[in-house]
Amino acid sequence: MSGAELGFAILGLVLVLIAIRVPIGVALGVAAFIGLWAQRNINVAFGVMQNTPFEVAANWGLSAIPMFILMGAVAHNTGISAALFNAARYWFSGLPGGLAVATNMASAGFAAASGSSVATAATMSRLAIPEMLKQGYAPSLACGVVASAGTLGALIPPSIMFVIYGVFAEVSITKLLIAGVLPGLLTAAVYTAMIVGRAWWNPAIAPRVTLQMDRAELWRQRWRSLGPVWPLLVLIAGIIGGLYGGVFTPTEAGAGGALLACVVAAAQRRLTLAVLRDSVLEAVKTSAQLFFVAYGAVMFTKFLALVGIPGIMGGLIGSWALDPVLLVVAVSIIYLILGMFLDPLGVLLLTLPIVQPMFKALGLDEIWLGVIVVKYIEIGLLTPPVGFNAYVVKSVVGEKVPLETIFRGIGWFLACEAVIMVLLIGFPEISLFLPNSMN
C-alpha cells in the first residue's frame, strides 16, 4: 500500500470511529498511531505519542486559551451576564421584538468576554428565555435567538476557535482575532434586522414590552443599568484596541483580561473564594478537554504530513486549476455537511491539514479562510440533526419547548447566515480590512 493509499485509508478510519461515537480526540490519536505504525514502525508511533502532549502544551500561542476561558468564567460567575441582559433590556425594549434584540446584543457582549459559543448559549438560555416566554414571545423565537446569538462567541474577540486555528495554521493569531470583529458585528446586525422585521410584520410572535415608567425615569434606568457592566465593556474595548494597536499579544491580552476581570469583580465585592474556585476549576476542565482533542489532532497532522496528503491535495488543486470560487463553494459544502454531525473543534482540526494546502495552492488569503472556516463551524452548531446549541437550549428549557420548535426558530437565523456568508465570501474586505490596516 502506497503512502497516499494508507493516508486516505486512515482518514476513512477516523470517520468510522467518529461515526460510532468514539471521542474526536481519541479517534484522531488512535488512527494516527495505527497509521504511523503501518508507515514506519511501532517505535515511531510510540515516540510521536509520547512527545506530542509536551509539544502542544508548550506552545506559547495556545496559552491564551485557558486565560480567555478564565476571564469568561469569572465574568459569568460574578453575575456580569445578568447585568448585560438587564442593560440590553432597558436600551432595546422599545424596538419591535425588543427582548429578542436585547438577548442578541447581550449575547454579543458576553461572547466577547467568554470566547465560547456554547457557554454564551447556556448562560443566556437561563436569563433570557424565561423572561421572553413570560412576556408572551413565541417559543421558537425565544429559543432560536439564544441558540443562534451564542455563535457570536466564535467571531468576536477573544475567540478560542481563532486561537486554535492560528496555532495549527501557523498564521497571526492577532490578525485572526481582529478579522473576526466586523463579521461578528455584521452577524449581530443582520440578526437584529431580521428580528425587528419579523416582529413588526407579525407582532404576535413578540409582543411589545412596555416598561412601567415615564420617559425621564426610563433614561435614568438606562444609564444606571450600565454601571455594573461598564468595566467589562472597557475590558473588551481594551483587548480589541490593544490587539489592533500591537500593544500586547493574544496571550498577554488573555492574562490581562483574566486579571482585570478578577479585579473588577473584587471591586464590586462579588469575587468570593467560592467564585474564584469555581472559575479556576471551570477553566482547567474546559482547557483540558480542548487540549486533549489537540493532542490527537497534532498526531493526525504529523501522520498526514508523513504520507504526503497535504502536498497531494495541494498539487491536485493546482493541476486542476480550479476557479477559487468553486473551491470556496466546495469547502462550504464540506463544512456544512460535517458541521451537522461533528463538534466544532473536531471539524476544524480534522479538515485544516487538508483544506489549507488547497487555499495555498491558489494563493487565497489564510486569514480570510480562517474567518470562513470558523463561521461555517459555528453554523454547524445550529444545523440538525446535531445542532449542539439547540440541545444546550433544550437542556435548559426542558419539556416547556419541544426540540423541533427550537430548530424551527433557528431556521430563520440560518437564513440570515446564508446572507452573511454570501457577503463574507463575495466581499473578503469585510474580514480583511481591519487586519490589513494593522500593517
CSV table of C-alpha atoms in Angstrom, one decimal:
chain,number,residue,atom,x,y,z
A,1,MET,CA,0.0,0.0,0.0
A,2,SER,CA,1.4,3.4,-1.0
A,3,GLY,CA,1.7,6.3,1.4
A,4,ALA,CA,-1.2,8.1,-0.3
A,5,GLU,CA,-3.4,5.0,-0.1
A,6,LEU,CA,-2.6,4.5,3.5
A,7,GLY,CA,-3.3,8.1,4.3
A,8,PHE,CA,-6.8,8.0,2.7
A,9,ALA,CA,-7.5,4.7,4.4
A,10,ILE,CA,-6.6,6.1,7.8
A,11,LEU,CA,-8.8,9.2,7.1
A,12,GLY,CA,-11.6,6.8,6.4
A,13,LEU,CA,-10.9,5.0,9.7
A,14,VAL,CA,-11.2,8.4,11.6
A,15,LEU,CA,-14.6,8.9,10.0
A,16,VAL,CA,-15.7,5.4,11.0
A,17,LEU,CA,-14.5,5.9,14.6
A,18,ILE,CA,-16.3,9.2,14.9
A,19,ALA,CA,-19.5,7.6,13.4
A,20,ILE,CA,-19.5,5.0,16.2
A,21,ARG,CA,-19.3,7.8,18.8
A,22,VAL,CA,-15.6,7.5,19.7
A,23,PRO,CA,-14.5,10.9,21.2
A,24,ILE,CA,-12.9,13.0,18.5
A,25,GLY,CA,-9.5,13.3,20.3
A,26,VAL,CA,-9.3,9.5,20.8
A,27,ALA,CA,-10.4,8.8,17.2
A,28,LEU,CA,-7.7,11.1,15.8
A,29,GLY,CA,-5.0,9.8,18.1
A,30,VAL,CA,-5.8,6.1,17.6
A,31,ALA,CA,-6.0,6.5,13.8
A,32,ALA,CA,-2.7,8.4,13.7
A,33,PHE,CA,-1.0,5.8,15.9
A,34,ILE,CA,-2.1,3.0,13.6
A,35,GLY,CA,-1.0,4.9,10.5
A,36,LEU,CA,2.4,5.7,11.9
A,37,TRP,CA,2.9,2.1,12.9
A,38,ALA,CA,1.9,0.9,9.5
A,39,GLN,CA,4.0,3.5,7.6
A,40,ARG,CA,7.1,3.3,9.8
A,41,ASN,CA,7.1,1.0,12.9
A,42,ILE,CA,5.7,0.8,16.4
A,43,ASN,CA,8.6,2.7,18.0
A,44,VAL,CA,8.0,5.7,15.8
A,45,ALA,CA,4.3,5.6,16.7
A,46,PHE,CA,5.0,5.4,20.4
A,47,GLY,CA,7.6,8.2,20.1
A,48,VAL,CA,5.2,10.5,18.4
A,49,MET,CA,2.5,9.7,21.0
A,50,GLN,CA,5.0,10.4,23.8
A,51,ASN,CA,6.3,13.7,22.5
A,52,THR,CA,3.1,15.3,21.2
A,53,PRO,CA,1.5,16.3,24.6
A,54,PHE,CA,4.5,18.3,25.6
A,55,GLU,CA,4.8,19.9,22.1
A,56,VAL,CA,1.1,21.0,22.3
A,57,ALA,CA,1.2,22.1,26.0
A,58,ALA,CA,4.4,24.0,25.5
A,59,ASN,CA,3.0,26.0,22.5
A,60,TRP,CA,3.0,29.6,23.7
A,61,GLY,CA,0.2,30.6,21.4
A,62,LEU,CA,-2.2,28.1,23.0
A,63,SER,CA,-1.6,29.5,26.5
A,64,ALA,CA,-4.1,32.2,25.6
A,65,ILE,CA,-6.9,29.7,25.7
A,66,PRO,CA,-7.1,29.0,29.5
A,67,MET,CA,-6.7,32.7,30.2
A,68,PHE,CA,-9.6,33.6,27.9
A,69,ILE,CA,-11.7,30.8,29.4
A,70,LEU,CA,-10.9,32.0,33.0
A,71,MET,CA,-11.9,35.6,32.1
A,72,GLY,CA,-15.2,34.3,30.8
A,73,ALA,CA,-15.8,32.1,33.8
A,74,VAL,CA,-15.1,34.9,36.3
A,75,ALA,CA,-17.4,37.2,34.3
A,76,HIS,CA,-20.2,34.6,34.3
A,77,ASN,CA,-19.9,33.5,38.0
A,78,THR,CA,-19.9,37.1,39.2
A,79,GLY,CA,-23.2,37.9,37.6
A,80,ILE,CA,-22.0,40.0,34.7
A,81,SER,CA,-24.2,38.1,32.2
A,82,ALA,CA,-27.3,39.0,34.1
A,83,ALA,CA,-26.2,42.6,34.2
A,84,LEU,CA,-25.6,42.7,30.5
A,85,PHE,CA,-29.1,41.3,29.8
A,86,ASN,CA,-30.6,43.8,32.2
A,87,ALA,CA,-28.9,46.7,30.5
A,88,ALA,CA,-29.7,45.5,27.0
A,89,ARG,CA,-33.4,45.1,28.1
A,90,TYR,CA,-33.6,48.8,29.1
A,91,TRP,CA,-31.9,50.0,26.0
A,92,PHE,CA,-33.7,47.9,23.3
A,93,SER,CA,-37.1,47.2,24.8
A,94,GLY,CA,-38.7,49.9,22.8
A,95,LEU,CA,-38.0,48.2,19.5
A,96,PRO,CA,-40.3,45.6,17.9
A,97,GLY,CA,-39.1,42.3,19.3
A,98,GLY,CA,-37.1,44.3,21.9
A,99,LEU,CA,-36.4,41.5,24.3
A,100,ALA,CA,-35.1,39.3,21.5
A,101,VAL,CA,-32.9,42.1,20.3
A,102,ALA,CA,-31.7,42.7,23.8
A,103,THR,CA,-30.8,39.0,24.0
A,104,ASN,CA,-28.9,39.2,20.8
A,105,MET,CA,-26.9,42.2,21.9
A,106,ALA,CA,-26.3,40.8,25.4
A,107,SER,CA,-25.1,37.6,23.8
A,108,ALA,CA,-22.6,39.6,21.7
A,109,GLY,CA,-21.3,41.3,24.8
A,110,PHE,CA,-21.0,38.1,26.8
A,111,ALA,CA,-19.4,36.3,23.8
A,112,ALA,CA,-16.7,39.0,23.8
A,113,ALA,CA,-15.9,38.0,27.4
A,114,SER,CA,-16.2,34.2,27.2
A,115,GLY,CA,-15.0,33.4,23.7
A,116,SER,CA,-17.3,30.3,23.7
A,117,SER,CA,-20.5,29.8,21.7
A,118,VAL,CA,-21.7,27.0,23.9
A,119,ALA,CA,-21.1,29.0,27.1
A,120,THR,CA,-22.9,32.0,25.7
A,121,ALA,CA,-25.9,29.9,24.7
A,122,ALA,CA,-26.1,28.1,28.0
A,123,THR,CA,-25.8,31.4,30.0
A,124,MET,CA,-28.4,33.4,28.0
A,125,SER,CA,-30.8,30.5,28.0
A,126,ARG,CA,-31.2,30.7,31.7
A,127,LEU,CA,-31.5,34.5,31.7
A,128,ALA,CA,-33.5,35.5,28.6
A,129,ILE,CA,-35.8,32.6,27.6
A,130,PRO,CA,-37.9,32.6,30.8
A,131,GLU,CA,-38.3,36.4,30.5
A,132,MET,CA,-39.3,36.3,26.8
A,133,LEU,CA,-41.8,33.4,27.4
A,134,LYS,CA,-43.3,35.4,30.4
A,135,GLN,CA,-43.9,38.3,28.1
A,136,GLY,CA,-45.7,36.2,25.5
A,137,TYR,CA,-42.9,35.7,22.9
A,138,ALA,CA,-43.2,32.8,20.5
A,139,PRO,CA,-41.1,29.9,22.0
A,140,SER,CA,-39.5,29.4,18.6
A,141,LEU,CA,-38.2,33.0,18.5
A,142,ALA,CA,-37.2,33.0,22.2
A,143,CYS,CA,-35.1,29.8,21.9
A,144,GLY,CA,-33.9,30.4,18.3
A,145,VAL,CA,-32.3,33.8,19.1
A,146,VAL,CA,-30.5,32.4,22.2
A,147,ALA,CA,-29.1,29.4,20.3
A,148,SER,CA,-28.1,31.4,17.3
A,149,ALA,CA,-26.7,34.5,19.0
A,150,GLY,CA,-24.5,32.2,21.0
A,151,THR,CA,-22.4,31.6,17.8
A,152,LEU,CA,-21.1,35.1,18.1
A,153,GLY,CA,-18.7,33.7,20.7
A,154,ALA,CA,-16.5,32.3,17.9
A,155,LEU,CA,-16.1,35.5,16.0
A,156,ILE,CA,-15.9,38.4,18.4
A,157,PRO,CA,-12.5,38.6,20.2
A,158,PRO,CA,-11.4,36.8,22.3
A,159,SER,CA,-12.3,33.7,20.2
A,160,ILE,CA,-10.9,30.4,21.3
A,161,MET,CA,-11.5,28.9,17.8
A,162,PHE,CA,-9.4,31.7,16.2
A,163,VAL,CA,-6.6,31.0,18.6
A,164,ILE,CA,-6.6,27.3,17.8
A,165,TYR,CA,-6.9,27.9,14.0
A,166,GLY,CA,-3.9,30.4,14.2
A,167,VAL,CA,-1.7,27.9,16.1
A,168,PHE,CA,-2.4,25.0,13.7
A,169,ALA,CA,-2.4,27.0,10.5
A,170,GLU,CA,0.7,29.0,11.6
A,171,VAL,CA,-0.8,32.4,10.9
A,172,SER,CA,-1.0,35.5,13.0
A,173,ILE,CA,-3.5,34.9,15.9
A,174,THR,CA,-3.7,38.7,16.5
A,175,LYS,CA,-4.8,39.3,12.9
A,176,LEU,CA,-7.3,36.5,13.1
A,177,LEU,CA,-8.9,37.9,16.3
A,178,ILE,CA,-9.1,41.3,14.7
A,179,ALA,CA,-10.5,39.8,11.5
A,180,GLY,CA,-13.5,38.5,13.4
A,181,VAL,CA,-14.6,41.9,14.6
A,182,LEU,CA,-16.5,43.2,11.5
A,183,PRO,CA,-18.0,39.7,10.6
A,184,GLY,CA,-19.2,39.4,14.3
A,185,LEU,CA,-20.8,42.9,14.2
A,186,LEU,CA,-22.3,42.1,10.8
A,187,THR,CA,-23.9,38.9,12.1
A,188,ALA,CA,-25.4,40.7,15.1
A,189,ALA,CA,-26.7,43.5,12.9
A,190,VAL,CA,-28.3,41.1,10.4
A,191,TYR,CA,-29.9,39.1,13.2
A,192,THR,CA,-31.3,42.3,14.7
A,193,ALA,CA,-32.7,43.5,11.4
A,194,MET,CA,-34.4,40.1,10.9
A,195,ILE,CA,-35.9,40.1,14.5
A,196,VAL,CA,-37.2,43.7,14.2
A,197,GLY,CA,-38.6,43.0,10.7
A,198,ARG,CA,-40.4,39.8,11.8
A,199,ALA,CA,-41.8,41.4,15.0
A,200,TRP,CA,-43.0,44.5,13.0
A,201,TRP,CA,-44.7,42.3,10.4
A,202,ASN,CA,-46.2,39.8,13.0
A,203,PRO,CA,-46.4,41.5,16.4
A,204,ALA,CA,-48.0,38.3,17.9
A,205,ILE,CA,-44.6,36.5,18.0
A,206,ALA,CA,-43.0,39.3,20.0
A,207,PRO,CA,-45.5,41.5,21.9
A,208,ARG,CA,-44.0,44.9,22.6
A,209,VAL,CA,-42.9,45.2,26.2
A,210,THR,CA,-44.0,48.4,28.0
A,211,LEU,CA,-41.8,49.5,30.9
A,212,GLN,CA,-44.0,51.0,33.7
A,213,MET,CA,-42.2,54.3,34.0
A,214,ASP,CA,-42.1,57.7,32.3
A,215,ARG,CA,-39.5,58.8,29.8
A,216,ALA,CA,-37.3,60.6,32.2
A,217,GLU,CA,-37.2,57.6,34.6
A,218,LEU,CA,-36.5,55.2,31.7
A,219,TRP,CA,-33.4,57.2,30.7
A,220,ARG,CA,-32.3,57.2,34.3
A,221,GLN,CA,-32.6,53.5,34.5
A,222,ARG,CA,-30.8,53.1,31.1
A,223,TRP,CA,-27.8,55.0,32.3
A,224,ARG,CA,-27.9,53.3,35.7
A,225,SER,CA,-28.0,49.8,34.1
A,226,LEU,CA,-24.6,50.5,32.5
A,227,GLY,CA,-23.0,50.8,36.0
A,228,PRO,CA,-22.5,47.1,36.6
A,229,VAL,CA,-21.3,46.3,33.0
A,230,TRP,CA,-19.1,49.3,32.0
A,231,PRO,CA,-15.9,47.7,33.4
A,232,LEU,CA,-16.5,44.7,31.1
A,233,LEU,CA,-17.2,46.9,28.1
A,234,VAL,CA,-14.0,48.8,28.8
A,235,LEU,CA,-12.2,45.5,29.1
A,236,ILE,CA,-13.5,44.3,25.8
A,237,ALA,CA,-12.6,47.6,24.1
A,238,GLY,CA,-9.2,47.5,25.7
A,239,ILE,CA,-8.5,43.9,24.4
A,240,ILE,CA,-9.6,44.7,20.9
A,241,GLY,CA,-7.8,48.1,20.8
A,242,GLY,CA,-4.6,46.6,22.3
A,243,LEU,CA,-4.5,43.8,19.8
A,244,TYR,CA,-5.2,46.1,16.9
A,245,GLY,CA,-2.6,48.6,18.1
A,246,GLY,CA,0.0,45.9,18.7
A,247,VAL,CA,0.3,46.9,22.3
A,248,PHE,CA,0.2,43.3,23.5
A,249,THR,CA,0.0,39.7,22.2
A,250,PRO,CA,-3.1,37.5,22.5
A,251,THR,CA,-1.6,35.6,25.4
A,252,GLU,CA,-0.9,38.9,27.2
A,253,ALA,CA,-4.4,40.0,26.4
A,254,GLY,CA,-5.9,36.8,27.9
A,255,ALA,CA,-3.8,37.1,31.0
A,256,GLY,CA,-4.5,40.8,31.5
A,257,GLY,CA,-8.2,40.2,30.8
A,258,ALA,CA,-8.5,37.4,33.4
A,259,LEU,CA,-6.7,39.6,35.9
A,260,LEU,CA,-8.8,42.6,35.2
A,261,ALA,CA,-12.0,40.5,35.4
A,262,CYS,CA,-10.9,39.4,38.9
A,263,VAL,CA,-10.1,43.0,39.9
A,264,VAL,CA,-13.4,44.3,38.7
A,265,ALA,CA,-15.3,41.5,40.5
A,266,ALA,CA,-13.3,42.2,43.7
A,267,ALA,CA,-14.1,45.9,43.5
A,268,GLN,CA,-17.8,45.1,43.1
A,269,ARG,CA,-17.4,42.7,46.1
A,270,ARG,CA,-18.5,39.7,44.0
A,271,LEU,CA,-15.2,37.8,43.9
A,272,THR,CA,-15.7,35.3,46.8
A,273,LEU,CA,-13.4,32.4,47.4
A,274,ALA,CA,-16.1,30.0,46.1
A,275,VAL,CA,-16.5,32.1,42.9
A,276,LEU,CA,-12.7,32.1,42.3
A,277,ARG,CA,-12.5,28.3,42.9
A,278,ASP,CA,-15.4,27.5,40.6
A,279,SER,CA,-14.0,29.8,37.9
A,280,VAL,CA,-10.5,28.2,38.0
A,281,LEU,CA,-11.9,24.7,38.0
A,282,GLU,CA,-14.1,25.5,35.0
A,283,ALA,CA,-11.1,27.0,33.1
A,284,VAL,CA,-9.0,23.9,33.9
A,285,LYS,CA,-11.7,21.5,32.9
A,286,THR,CA,-12.5,23.2,29.6
A,287,SER,CA,-8.9,23.7,28.7
A,288,ALA,CA,-8.1,20.1,29.4
A,289,GLN,CA,-10.9,19.0,27.1
A,290,LEU,CA,-9.7,21.2,24.3
A,291,PHE,CA,-6.0,20.2,24.7
A,292,PHE,CA,-6.9,16.5,24.7
A,293,VAL,CA,-8.5,16.9,21.3
A,294,ALA,CA,-5.5,19.0,20.2
A,295,TYR,CA,-3.1,16.1,21.1
A,296,GLY,CA,-4.9,13.7,18.8
A,297,ALA,CA,-5.1,16.3,16.0
A,298,VAL,CA,-1.4,17.0,16.1
A,299,MET,CA,-0.6,13.3,15.9
A,300,PHE,CA,-3.0,13.0,13.0
A,301,THR,CA,-1.5,16.1,11.2
A,302,LYS,CA,2.0,14.6,11.6
A,303,PHE,CA,0.8,11.3,10.0
A,304,LEU,CA,-0.8,13.1,7.1
A,305,ALA,CA,2.4,15.1,6.5
A,306,LEU,CA,4.5,11.9,6.7
A,307,VAL,CA,2.4,10.2,3.9
A,308,GLY,CA,2.2,13.5,1.9
A,309,ILE,CA,-1.5,14.0,1.9
A,310,PRO,CA,-1.4,17.9,2.2
A,311,GLY,CA,1.0,18.0,-0.8
A,312,ILE,CA,-1.1,15.6,-2.8
A,313,MET,CA,-4.2,17.7,-2.2
A,314,GLY,CA,-2.5,21.0,-3.0
A,315,GLY,CA,-1.0,19.5,-6.2
A,316,LEU,CA,-4.3,18.1,-7.2
A,317,ILE,CA,-6.0,21.5,-6.9
A,318,GLY,CA,-3.1,23.1,-8.8
A,319,SER,CA,-3.3,20.7,-11.6
A,320,TRP,CA,-7.0,21.1,-11.9
A,321,ALA,CA,-6.6,24.9,-12.0
A,322,LEU,CA,-9.9,25.3,-10.3
A,323,ASP,CA,-11.5,28.7,-10.0
A,324,PRO,CA,-11.1,29.9,-6.4
A,325,VAL,CA,-14.9,30.5,-6.2
A,326,LEU,CA,-15.5,26.8,-7.0
A,327,LEU,CA,-13.0,25.8,-4.3
A,328,VAL,CA,-14.8,28.0,-1.7
A,329,VAL,CA,-18.2,26.6,-2.7
A,330,ALA,CA,-16.8,23.0,-2.4
A,331,VAL,CA,-15.3,23.8,1.0
A,332,SER,CA,-18.5,25.4,2.1
A,333,ILE,CA,-20.5,22.2,1.3
A,334,ILE,CA,-17.9,20.1,3.1
A,335,TYR,CA,-18.1,22.2,6.3
A,336,LEU,CA,-21.9,22.4,6.2
A,337,ILE,CA,-22.2,18.6,6.0
A,338,LEU,CA,-19.5,17.8,8.6
A,339,GLY,CA,-21.0,20.5,10.9
A,340,MET,CA,-24.2,18.6,11.0
A,341,PHE,CA,-22.6,15.6,12.7
A,342,LEU,CA,-19.3,16.6,14.4
A,343,ASP,CA,-18.3,19.0,17.2
A,344,PRO,CA,-16.7,22.3,16.1
A,345,LEU,CA,-13.2,21.7,17.3
A,346,GLY,CA,-13.2,18.2,15.7
A,347,VAL,CA,-14.3,19.7,12.4
A,348,LEU,CA,-11.6,22.3,12.5
A,349,LEU,CA,-8.7,20.1,13.4
A,350,LEU,CA,-9.8,17.2,11.1
A,351,THR,CA,-10.1,19.4,8.0
A,352,LEU,CA,-7.5,22.1,8.4
A,353,PRO,CA,-4.5,19.9,7.2
A,354,ILE,CA,-6.4,19.1,4.0
A,355,VAL,CA,-8.1,22.4,3.2
A,356,GLN,CA,-5.3,24.8,4.0
A,357,PRO,CA,-2.9,23.4,1.3
A,358,MET,CA,-5.7,23.9,-1.3
A,359,PHE,CA,-6.0,27.5,-0.5
A,360,LYS,CA,-2.3,28.0,-0.5
A,361,ALA,CA,-2.1,26.4,-4.0
A,362,LEU,CA,-4.5,29.0,-5.3
A,363,GLY,CA,-2.9,31.9,-3.4
A,364,LEU,CA,-6.0,32.6,-1.3
A,365,ASP,CA,-5.7,34.6,1.9
A,366,GLU,CA,-5.4,32.3,5.0
A,367,ILE,CA,-6.8,34.9,7.4
A,368,TRP,CA,-9.9,35.1,5.2
A,369,LEU,CA,-10.0,31.3,5.2
A,370,GLY,CA,-9.9,31.3,9.0
A,371,VAL,CA,-13.0,33.6,9.1
A,372,ILE,CA,-14.9,31.5,6.6
A,373,VAL,CA,-14.0,28.2,8.3
A,374,VAL,CA,-14.8,29.4,11.8
A,375,LYS,CA,-18.1,30.9,10.6
A,376,TYR,CA,-19.1,27.6,9.0
A,377,ILE,CA,-18.1,25.7,12.1
A,378,GLU,CA,-20.4,27.9,14.1
A,379,ILE,CA,-23.2,27.4,11.7
A,380,GLY,CA,-22.7,23.7,12.4
A,381,LEU,CA,-23.8,24.3,16.0
A,382,LEU,CA,-27.2,25.2,14.6
A,383,THR,CA,-27.9,22.7,11.9
A,384,PRO,CA,-29.8,19.5,12.6
A,385,PRO,CA,-29.5,16.7,13.5
A,386,VAL,CA,-26.6,17.5,15.8
A,387,GLY,CA,-27.0,21.3,16.3
A,388,PHE,CA,-25.3,21.4,19.6
A,389,ASN,CA,-26.5,24.9,20.6
A,390,ALA,CA,-30.1,23.7,20.1
A,391,TYR,CA,-29.5,20.9,22.6
A,392,VAL,CA,-27.9,23.3,25.0
A,393,VAL,CA,-31.1,25.4,24.9
A,394,LYS,CA,-33.2,22.3,25.2
A,395,SER,CA,-31.4,21.2,28.3
A,396,VAL,CA,-32.3,24.5,30.0
A,397,VAL,CA,-35.9,24.8,28.9
A,398,GLY,CA,-36.7,21.1,29.5
A,399,GLU,CA,-40.2,20.0,28.4
A,400,LYS,CA,-41.5,23.5,28.0
A,401,VAL,CA,-40.4,23.8,24.4
A,402,PRO,CA,-40.1,20.8,22.0
A,403,LEU,CA,-36.8,20.3,20.2
A,404,GLU,CA,-38.5,20.7,16.8
A,405,THR,CA,-39.8,24.1,17.9
A,406,ILE,CA,-36.2,25.2,18.7
A,407,PHE,CA,-34.9,24.1,15.3
A,408,ARG,CA,-37.9,25.9,13.6
A,409,GLY,CA,-36.8,29.1,15.3
A,410,ILE,CA,-33.2,28.6,14.4
A,411,GLY,CA,-34.3,28.2,10.7
A,412,TRP,CA,-34.8,32.0,10.4
A,413,PHE,CA,-31.3,32.6,11.7
A,414,LEU,CA,-29.8,30.1,9.3
A,415,ALA,CA,-31.5,32.1,6.5
A,416,CYS,CA,-29.7,35.1,7.9
A,417,GLU,CA,-26.4,33.1,7.9
A,418,ALA,CA,-26.9,32.4,4.2
A,419,VAL,CA,-27.0,36.1,3.5
A,420,ILE,CA,-24.0,36.8,5.8
A,421,MET,CA,-21.9,34.0,4.2
A,422,VAL,CA,-22.6,35.4,0.7
A,423,LEU,CA,-21.4,38.8,1.9
A,424,LEU,CA,-18.3,37.4,3.6
A,425,ILE,CA,-17.3,35.3,0.5
A,426,GLY,CA,-18.2,37.9,-2.1
A,427,PHE,CA,-16.5,40.7,-0.2
A,428,PRO,CA,-13.4,39.4,1.6
A,429,GLU,CA,-12.6,43.0,2.6
A,430,ILE,CA,-15.2,42.7,5.3
A,431,SER,CA,-12.9,40.2,7.1
A,432,LEU,CA,-9.5,41.6,5.9
A,433,PHE,CA,-10.0,45.4,6.2
A,434,LEU,CA,-9.0,45.6,9.9
A,435,PRO,CA,-6.1,43.1,9.9
A,436,ASN,CA,-4.7,44.6,6.7
A,437,SER,CA,-4.8,48.1,8.2
A,438,MET,CA,-2.7,46.9,11.1
A,439,ASN,CA,0.3,46.7,8.7
